[in-house]
Short mmCIF file of C-alpha atoms and ligand atoms in Angstrom, two decimals:
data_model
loop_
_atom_site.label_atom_id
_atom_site.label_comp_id
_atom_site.label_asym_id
_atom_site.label_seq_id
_atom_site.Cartn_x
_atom_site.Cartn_y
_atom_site.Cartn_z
CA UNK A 3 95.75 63.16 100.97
CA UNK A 4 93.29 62.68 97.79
CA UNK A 5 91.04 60.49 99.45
CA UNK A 6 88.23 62.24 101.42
CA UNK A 7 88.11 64.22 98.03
CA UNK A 8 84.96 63.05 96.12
CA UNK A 9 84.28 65.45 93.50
CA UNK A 10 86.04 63.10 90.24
CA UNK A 11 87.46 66.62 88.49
CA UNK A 12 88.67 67.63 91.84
CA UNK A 13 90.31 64.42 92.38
CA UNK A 14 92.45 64.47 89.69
CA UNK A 15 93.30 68.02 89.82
CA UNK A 16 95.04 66.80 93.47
CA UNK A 17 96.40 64.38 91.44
CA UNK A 18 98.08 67.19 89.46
CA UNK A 19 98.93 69.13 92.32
CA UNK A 20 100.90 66.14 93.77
CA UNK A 21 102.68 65.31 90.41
CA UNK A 22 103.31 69.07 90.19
CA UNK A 23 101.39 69.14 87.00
CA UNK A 24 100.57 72.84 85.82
CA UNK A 25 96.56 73.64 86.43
CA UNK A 26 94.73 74.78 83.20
CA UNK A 27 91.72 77.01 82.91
CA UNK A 28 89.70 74.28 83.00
CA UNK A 29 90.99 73.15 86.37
CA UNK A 30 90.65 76.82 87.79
CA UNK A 31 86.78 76.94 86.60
CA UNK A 32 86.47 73.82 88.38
CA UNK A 33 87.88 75.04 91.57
CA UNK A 34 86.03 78.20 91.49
CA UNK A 35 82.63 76.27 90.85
CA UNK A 36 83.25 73.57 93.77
CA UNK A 37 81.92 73.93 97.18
CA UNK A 38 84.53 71.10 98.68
CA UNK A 39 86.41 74.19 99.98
CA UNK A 40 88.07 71.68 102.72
CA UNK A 41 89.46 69.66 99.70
CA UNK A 42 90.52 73.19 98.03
CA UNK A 43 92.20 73.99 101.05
CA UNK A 44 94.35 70.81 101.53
CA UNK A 45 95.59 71.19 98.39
CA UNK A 46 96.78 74.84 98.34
CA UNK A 47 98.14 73.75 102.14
CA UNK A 48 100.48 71.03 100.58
CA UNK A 49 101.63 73.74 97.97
CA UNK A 50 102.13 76.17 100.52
CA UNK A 51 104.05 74.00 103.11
CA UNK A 52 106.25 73.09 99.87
CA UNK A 53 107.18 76.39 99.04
CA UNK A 54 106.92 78.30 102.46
CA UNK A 55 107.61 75.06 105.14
CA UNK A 56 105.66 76.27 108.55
CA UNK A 57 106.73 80.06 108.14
CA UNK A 58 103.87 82.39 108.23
CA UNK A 59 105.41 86.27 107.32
CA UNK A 60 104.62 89.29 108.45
CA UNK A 61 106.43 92.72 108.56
CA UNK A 62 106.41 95.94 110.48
CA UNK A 63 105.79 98.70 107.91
CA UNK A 64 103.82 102.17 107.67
CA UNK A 65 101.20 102.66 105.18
CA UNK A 66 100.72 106.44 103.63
CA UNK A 67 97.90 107.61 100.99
CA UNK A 68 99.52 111.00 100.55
CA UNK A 69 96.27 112.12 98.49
CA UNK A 70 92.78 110.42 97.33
CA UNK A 71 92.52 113.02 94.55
CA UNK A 72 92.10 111.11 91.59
CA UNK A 73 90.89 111.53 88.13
CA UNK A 74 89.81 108.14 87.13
CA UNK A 75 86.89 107.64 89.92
CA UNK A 76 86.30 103.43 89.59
CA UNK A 77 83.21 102.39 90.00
CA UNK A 78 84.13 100.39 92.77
CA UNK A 79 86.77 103.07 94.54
CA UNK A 80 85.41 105.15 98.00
CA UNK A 81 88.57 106.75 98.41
CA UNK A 82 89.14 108.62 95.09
CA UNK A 83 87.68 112.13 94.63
CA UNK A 84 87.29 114.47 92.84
CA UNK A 85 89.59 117.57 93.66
CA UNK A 86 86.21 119.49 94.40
CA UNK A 87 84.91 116.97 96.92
CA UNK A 88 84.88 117.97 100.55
CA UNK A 89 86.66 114.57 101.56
CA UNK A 90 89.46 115.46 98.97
CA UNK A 91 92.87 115.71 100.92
CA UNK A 92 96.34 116.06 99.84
CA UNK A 93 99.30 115.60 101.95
CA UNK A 94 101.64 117.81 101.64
CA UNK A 95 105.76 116.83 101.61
CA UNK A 96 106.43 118.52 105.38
CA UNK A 97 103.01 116.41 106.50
CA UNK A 98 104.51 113.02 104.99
CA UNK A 99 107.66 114.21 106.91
CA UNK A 100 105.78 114.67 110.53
CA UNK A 101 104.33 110.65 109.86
CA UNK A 102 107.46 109.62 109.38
CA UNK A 103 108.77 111.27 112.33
CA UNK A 104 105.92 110.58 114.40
CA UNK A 105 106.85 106.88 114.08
CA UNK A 106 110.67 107.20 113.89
CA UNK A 107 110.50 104.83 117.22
CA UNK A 108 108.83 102.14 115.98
CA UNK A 109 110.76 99.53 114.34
CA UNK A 110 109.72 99.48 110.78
CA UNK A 111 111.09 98.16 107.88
CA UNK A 112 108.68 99.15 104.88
CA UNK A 113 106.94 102.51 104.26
CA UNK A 114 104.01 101.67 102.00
CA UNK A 115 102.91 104.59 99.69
CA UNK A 116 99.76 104.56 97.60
CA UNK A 117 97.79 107.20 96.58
CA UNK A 118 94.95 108.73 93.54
CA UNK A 119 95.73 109.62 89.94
CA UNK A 120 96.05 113.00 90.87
CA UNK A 121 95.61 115.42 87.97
CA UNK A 122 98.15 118.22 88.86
CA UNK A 123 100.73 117.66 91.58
CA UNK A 124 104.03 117.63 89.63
CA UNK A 125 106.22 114.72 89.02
CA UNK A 126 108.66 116.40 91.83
CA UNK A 127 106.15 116.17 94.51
CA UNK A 128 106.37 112.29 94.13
CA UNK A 129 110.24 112.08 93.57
CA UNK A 130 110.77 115.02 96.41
CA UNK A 131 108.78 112.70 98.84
CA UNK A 132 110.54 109.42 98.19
CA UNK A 133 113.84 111.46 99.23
CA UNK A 134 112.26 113.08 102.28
CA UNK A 135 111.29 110.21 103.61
CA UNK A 136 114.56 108.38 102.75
CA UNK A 137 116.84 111.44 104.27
CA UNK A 138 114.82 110.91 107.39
CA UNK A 139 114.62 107.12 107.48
CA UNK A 140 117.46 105.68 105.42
CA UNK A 141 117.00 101.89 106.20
CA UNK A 142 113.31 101.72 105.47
CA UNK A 143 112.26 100.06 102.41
CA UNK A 144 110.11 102.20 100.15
CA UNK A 145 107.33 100.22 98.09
CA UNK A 146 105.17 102.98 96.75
CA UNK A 147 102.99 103.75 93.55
CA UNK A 148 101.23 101.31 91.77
CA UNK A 149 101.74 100.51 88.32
CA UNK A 150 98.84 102.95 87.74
CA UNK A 151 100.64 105.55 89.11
CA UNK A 152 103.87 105.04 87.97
CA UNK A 153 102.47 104.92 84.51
CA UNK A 154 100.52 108.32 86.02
CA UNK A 155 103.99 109.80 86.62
CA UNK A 156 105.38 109.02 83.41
CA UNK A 157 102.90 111.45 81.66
CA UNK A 158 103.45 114.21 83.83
CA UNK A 159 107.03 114.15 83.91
CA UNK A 160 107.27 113.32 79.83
CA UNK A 161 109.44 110.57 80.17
CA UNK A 162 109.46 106.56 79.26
CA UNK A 163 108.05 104.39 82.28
CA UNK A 164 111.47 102.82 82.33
CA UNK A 165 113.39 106.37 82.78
CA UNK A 166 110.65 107.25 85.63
CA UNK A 167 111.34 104.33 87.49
CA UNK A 168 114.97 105.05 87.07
CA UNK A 169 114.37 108.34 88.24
CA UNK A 170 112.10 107.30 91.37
CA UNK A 171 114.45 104.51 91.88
CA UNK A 172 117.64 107.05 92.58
CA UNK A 173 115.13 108.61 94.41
CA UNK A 174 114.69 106.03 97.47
CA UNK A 175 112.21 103.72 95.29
CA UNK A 176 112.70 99.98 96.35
CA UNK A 177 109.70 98.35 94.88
CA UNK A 178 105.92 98.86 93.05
CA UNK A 179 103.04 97.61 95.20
CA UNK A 180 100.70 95.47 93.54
CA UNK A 181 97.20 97.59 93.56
CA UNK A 182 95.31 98.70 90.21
CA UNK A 183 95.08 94.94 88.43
CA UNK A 184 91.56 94.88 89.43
CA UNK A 185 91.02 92.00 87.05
CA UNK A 186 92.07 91.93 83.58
CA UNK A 187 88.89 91.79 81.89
CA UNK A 188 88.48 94.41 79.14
CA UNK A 189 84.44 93.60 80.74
CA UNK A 190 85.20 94.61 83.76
CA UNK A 191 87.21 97.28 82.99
CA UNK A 192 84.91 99.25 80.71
CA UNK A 193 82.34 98.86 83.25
CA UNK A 194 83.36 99.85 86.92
CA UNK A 195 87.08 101.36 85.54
CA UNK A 196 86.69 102.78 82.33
CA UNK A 197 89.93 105.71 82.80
CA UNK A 198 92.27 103.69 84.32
CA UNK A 199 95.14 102.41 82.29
CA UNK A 200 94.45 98.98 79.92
CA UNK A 201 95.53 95.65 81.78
CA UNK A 202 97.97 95.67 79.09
CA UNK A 203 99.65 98.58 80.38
CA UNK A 204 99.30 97.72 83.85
CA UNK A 205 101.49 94.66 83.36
CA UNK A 206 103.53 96.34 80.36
CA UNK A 207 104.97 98.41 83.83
CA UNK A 208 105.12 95.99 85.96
CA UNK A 209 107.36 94.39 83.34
CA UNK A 210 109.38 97.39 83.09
CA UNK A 211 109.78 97.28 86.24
CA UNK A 212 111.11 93.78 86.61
CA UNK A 213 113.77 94.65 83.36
CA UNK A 214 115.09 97.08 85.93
CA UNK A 215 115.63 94.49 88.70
CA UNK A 216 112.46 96.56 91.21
CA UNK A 217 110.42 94.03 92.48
CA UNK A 218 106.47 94.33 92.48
CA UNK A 219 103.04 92.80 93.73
CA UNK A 220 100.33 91.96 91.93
CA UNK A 221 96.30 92.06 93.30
CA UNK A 222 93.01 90.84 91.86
CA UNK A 223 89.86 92.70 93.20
CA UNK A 224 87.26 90.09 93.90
CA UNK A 225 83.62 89.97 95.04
CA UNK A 226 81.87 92.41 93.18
CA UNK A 227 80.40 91.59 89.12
CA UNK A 228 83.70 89.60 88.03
CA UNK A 229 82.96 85.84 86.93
CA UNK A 230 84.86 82.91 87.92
CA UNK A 231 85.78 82.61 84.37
CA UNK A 232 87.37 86.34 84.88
CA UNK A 233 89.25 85.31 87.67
CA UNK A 234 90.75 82.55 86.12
CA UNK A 235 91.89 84.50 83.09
CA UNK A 236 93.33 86.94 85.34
CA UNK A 237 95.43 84.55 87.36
CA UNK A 238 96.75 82.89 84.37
CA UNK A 239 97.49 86.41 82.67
CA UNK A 240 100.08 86.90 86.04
CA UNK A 241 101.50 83.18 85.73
CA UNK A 242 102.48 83.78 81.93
CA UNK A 243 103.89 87.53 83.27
CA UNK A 244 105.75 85.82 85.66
CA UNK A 245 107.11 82.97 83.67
CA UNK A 246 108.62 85.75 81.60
CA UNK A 247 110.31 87.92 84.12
CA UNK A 248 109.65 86.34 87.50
CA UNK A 249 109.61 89.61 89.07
CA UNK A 250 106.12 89.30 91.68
CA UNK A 251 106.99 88.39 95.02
CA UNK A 252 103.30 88.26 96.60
CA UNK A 253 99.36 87.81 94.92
CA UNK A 254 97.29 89.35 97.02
CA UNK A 255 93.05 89.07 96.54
CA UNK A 256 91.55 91.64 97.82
CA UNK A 257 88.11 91.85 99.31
CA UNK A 258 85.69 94.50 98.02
CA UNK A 259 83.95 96.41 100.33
CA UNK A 260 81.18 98.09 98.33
CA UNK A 261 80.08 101.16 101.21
CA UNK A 262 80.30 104.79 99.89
CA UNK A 263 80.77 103.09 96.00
CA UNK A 264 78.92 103.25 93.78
CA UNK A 265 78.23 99.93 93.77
CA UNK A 266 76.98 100.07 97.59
CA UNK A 267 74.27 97.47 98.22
CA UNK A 268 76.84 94.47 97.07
CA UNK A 269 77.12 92.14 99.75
CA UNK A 270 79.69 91.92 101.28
CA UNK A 271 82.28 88.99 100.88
CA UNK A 272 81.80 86.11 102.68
CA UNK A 273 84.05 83.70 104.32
CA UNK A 274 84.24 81.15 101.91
CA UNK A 275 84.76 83.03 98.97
CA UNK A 276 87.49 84.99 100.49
CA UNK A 277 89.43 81.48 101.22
CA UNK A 278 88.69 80.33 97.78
CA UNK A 279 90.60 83.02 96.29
CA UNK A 280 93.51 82.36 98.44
CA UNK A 281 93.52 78.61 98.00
CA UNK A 282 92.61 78.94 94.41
CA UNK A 283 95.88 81.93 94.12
CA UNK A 284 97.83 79.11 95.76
CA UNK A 285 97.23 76.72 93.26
CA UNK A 286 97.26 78.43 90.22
CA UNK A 287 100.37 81.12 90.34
CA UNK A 288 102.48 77.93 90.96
CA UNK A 289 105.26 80.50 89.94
CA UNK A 290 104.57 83.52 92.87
CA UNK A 291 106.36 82.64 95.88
CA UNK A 292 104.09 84.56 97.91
CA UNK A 293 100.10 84.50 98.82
CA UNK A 294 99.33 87.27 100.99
CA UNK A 295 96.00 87.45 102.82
CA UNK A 296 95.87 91.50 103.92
CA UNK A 297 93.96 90.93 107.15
CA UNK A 298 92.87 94.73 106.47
CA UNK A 299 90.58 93.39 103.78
CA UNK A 300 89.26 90.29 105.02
CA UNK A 301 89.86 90.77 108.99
CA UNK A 302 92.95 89.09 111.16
CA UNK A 303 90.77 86.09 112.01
CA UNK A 304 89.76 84.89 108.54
CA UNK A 305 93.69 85.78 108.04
CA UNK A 306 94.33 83.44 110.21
CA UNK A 307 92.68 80.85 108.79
CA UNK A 308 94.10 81.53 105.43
CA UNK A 309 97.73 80.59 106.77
CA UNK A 310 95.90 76.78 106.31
CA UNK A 311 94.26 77.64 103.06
CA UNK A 312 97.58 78.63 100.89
CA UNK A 313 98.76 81.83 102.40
CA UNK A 314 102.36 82.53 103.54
CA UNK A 315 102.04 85.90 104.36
CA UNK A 316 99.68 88.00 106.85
CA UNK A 317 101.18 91.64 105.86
CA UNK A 318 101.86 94.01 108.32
CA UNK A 319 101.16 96.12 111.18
CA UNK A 320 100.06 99.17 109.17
CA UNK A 321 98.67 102.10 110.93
CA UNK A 322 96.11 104.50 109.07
CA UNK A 323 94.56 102.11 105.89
CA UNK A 324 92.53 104.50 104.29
CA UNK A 325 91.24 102.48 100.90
CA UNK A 326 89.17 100.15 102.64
CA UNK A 327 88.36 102.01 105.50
CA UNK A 328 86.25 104.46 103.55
CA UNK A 329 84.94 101.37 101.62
CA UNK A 330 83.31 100.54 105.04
CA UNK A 331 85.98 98.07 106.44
CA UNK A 332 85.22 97.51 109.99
CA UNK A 333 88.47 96.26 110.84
CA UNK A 334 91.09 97.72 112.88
CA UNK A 335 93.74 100.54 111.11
CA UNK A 336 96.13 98.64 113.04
CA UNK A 337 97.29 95.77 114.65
CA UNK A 338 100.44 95.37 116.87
CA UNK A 339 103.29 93.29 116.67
CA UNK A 340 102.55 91.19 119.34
CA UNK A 341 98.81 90.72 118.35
CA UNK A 342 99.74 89.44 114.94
CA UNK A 343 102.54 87.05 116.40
CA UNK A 344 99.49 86.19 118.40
CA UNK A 345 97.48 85.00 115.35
CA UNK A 346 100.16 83.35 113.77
CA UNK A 347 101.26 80.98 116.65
CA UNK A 348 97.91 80.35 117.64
CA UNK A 349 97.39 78.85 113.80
CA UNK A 350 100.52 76.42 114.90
CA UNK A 351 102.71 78.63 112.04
CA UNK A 352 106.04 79.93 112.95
CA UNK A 353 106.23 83.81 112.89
CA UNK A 354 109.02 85.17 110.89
CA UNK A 355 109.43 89.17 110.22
CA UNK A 356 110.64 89.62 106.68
CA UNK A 357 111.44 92.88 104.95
CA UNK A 358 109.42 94.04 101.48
CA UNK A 359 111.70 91.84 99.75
CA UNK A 360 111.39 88.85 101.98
CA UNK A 361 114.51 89.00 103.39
CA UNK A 362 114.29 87.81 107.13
CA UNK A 363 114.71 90.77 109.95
CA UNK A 364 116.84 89.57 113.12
CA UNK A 365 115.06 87.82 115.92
CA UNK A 366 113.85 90.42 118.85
CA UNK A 367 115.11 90.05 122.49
CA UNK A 368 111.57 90.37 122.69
CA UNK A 369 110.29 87.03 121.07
O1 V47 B 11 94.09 99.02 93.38
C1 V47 B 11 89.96 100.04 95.86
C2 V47 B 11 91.72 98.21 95.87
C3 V47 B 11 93.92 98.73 95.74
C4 V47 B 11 88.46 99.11 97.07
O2 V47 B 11 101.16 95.23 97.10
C5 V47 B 11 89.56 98.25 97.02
O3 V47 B 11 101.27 94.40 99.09
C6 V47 B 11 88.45 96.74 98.33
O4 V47 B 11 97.55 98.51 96.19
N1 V47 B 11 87.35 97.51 98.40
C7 V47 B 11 95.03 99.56 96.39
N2 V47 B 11 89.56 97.09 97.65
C8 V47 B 11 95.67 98.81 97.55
C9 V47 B 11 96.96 98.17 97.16
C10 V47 B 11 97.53 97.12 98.05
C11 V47 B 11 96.87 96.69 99.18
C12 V47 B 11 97.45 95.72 99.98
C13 V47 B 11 98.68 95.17 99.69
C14 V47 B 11 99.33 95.60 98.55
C15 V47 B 11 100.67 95.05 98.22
C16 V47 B 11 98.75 96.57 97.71
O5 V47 B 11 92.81 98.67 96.61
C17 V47 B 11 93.32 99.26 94.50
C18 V47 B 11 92.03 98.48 94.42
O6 V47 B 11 92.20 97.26 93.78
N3 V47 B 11 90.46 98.86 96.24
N4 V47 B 11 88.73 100.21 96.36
C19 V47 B 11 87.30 98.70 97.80
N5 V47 B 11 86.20 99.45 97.83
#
């Protein structure tokens, strides 16, 4: 396996890989800064077929921004606004209740809820809509709210993170998504997302939430003014997280798309850095189970491909994205069933629908 690799560093960080050795920083700067990115991708393969076999996962779930009212406006956000804005919009409970309804016939498993930092609606609103949705579809699994938000929603309401997650979790709450990381960087942070919470506090919930037994995600934004040397810190900030609590399921990069930002005129990812961050995920967070490549960001082709780069896991079949798509994503809101199983098999991976906690669903009479 090592030997079309010529690059000596990258050589014996394969070596590593094979002996199961833990990669340093050092061995992450090197990955970022080589261009063998069929070498990169052989490695994170082997890791993934060790830890995931042939399986490539997807699920059937619903995505819902309920409102992109938000008070900490990042740099690198299109979808927050201000409550003044004429694109502002708030869902209210009965209009979460009609999207349910409207897709009470399709089989999903996962309701995905994200929304702003909204300045006023009342911790209720959020608890109130977790068991709306739950008295309407009791089997679906409800990731929702961000460790941003949760730690959002533990101001309003006056309480401890760990009593609001208690609280949302009695309410229907099954698990955190992983949005908000950006990337750790105090840099970073100060620059494009000065108000939102430190990454300290992001992962201080996230390991709240893990002491509880919920479940989360964790993200990195890439592709905009973070250094390699950012990335790496970042990635080892979630492996030492997770060695402590070993509550992430899935890393997912995501792919900014700089159109109606304020950082519009940033080019746009391209194809090989978007499967260096998954191989490079692969082989770093030995300890996530999961690398997800969310076709939304990066487009179900180049998904595809990243099912041979390290990633396990295309997402889902969504319906209505609205983060990216006001970033300028061109890619569909949605994809069906049958046109990811599509993708999959055609990358010679074996579908399998999980649920949010990647539990597998049943086989379909329907393939
Ligand atoms: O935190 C914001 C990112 C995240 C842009 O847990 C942008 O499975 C690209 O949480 N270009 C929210 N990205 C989305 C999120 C998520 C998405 C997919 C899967 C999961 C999961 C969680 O979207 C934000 C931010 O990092 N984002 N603006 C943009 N212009």
């Amino acid at each position: 396996m090592l030997k079309r690799i010529q690059d000596k560093q990258l050589k014996s960080i394969g070596e590593k890989v094979l002996n199961e050795e833990r990669l340093d920083y050092e061995d992450g700067l090197a990955l970022y800064h080589s261009q063998d990115l069929l070498s990169l991708g052989v490695l994170a393969n082997y890791v993934r077929e060790k830890k995931n076999g042939n399986i490539a996962y997807y699920i059937v779930n619903q995505h819902i921004n309920y409102s992109n009212i938000c008070k900490n406006l990042c740099l690198f956000c299109a979808f927050g606004k201000d409550s003044e804005d004429p694109l502002a919009y708030e869902l209210s409970l009965e209009d979460i209740e009609n999207k349910i309804r409207e897709r009470l016939r399709d089989p999903i498993s996962e309701v995905h809820i994200v929304g702003g930092i909204h300045p006023s609606l009342p911790f209720s609103y959020y608890v109130e809509m977790l068991k709306r949705i739950k008295a309407i579809r009791p089997e679906v699994h409800l990731q929702a709210f961000t460790p941003v938000e949760v730690a959002h929603l533990a101001e309003q309401a006056g309480k401890t993170v760990a009593e609001t997650l208690s609280i949302l979790r009695g309410a229907g709450l099954g698990s955190l998504p992983g949005g908000g990381a950006e990337v750790f960087s105090s840099r970073i942070r100060k620059t494009l997302c000065p108000k939102k919470i430190s990454s300290e506090g992001w992962l201080s919930v996230c390991k709240t939430a893990h002491q509880l037994g919920l479940k989360t995600n964790a993200t990195m934004l890439y592709g905009h003014i973070e250094t390699a040397a950012e990335k790496v810190d970042h990635l080892l900030t979630l492996r030492q997280a997770q060695d402590e609590t070993g509550g992430f399921m899935a890393f997912i990069p995501l792919a900014f798309h700089s159109k109606n930002t304020d950082l519009e005129g940033l080019p746009e990812t391209t194809g090989m850095e978007d499967l260096k961050n998954i191989a490079i995920a692969r082989l770093m967070l030995d300890n996530f189970p999961h690398i997800k490549s969310f076709w939304i960001m990066v487009g179900p082709k180049l998904s595809q491909i990243a099912l041979g780069f390290g990633a396990d896991d295309i997402d889902g079949t969504v319906l209505e994205e609205k983060i990216t798509h006001m970033a300028g994503a061109q890619t569909a809101q949605a994809q069906t069933r049958e046109e990811i199983l599509h993708l999959i098999r055609e990358a010679g991976r074996e579908p399998v629908e999980r649920d949010t906690l990647y539990q597998i669903r049943p086989l379909r009479k329907d393939g």
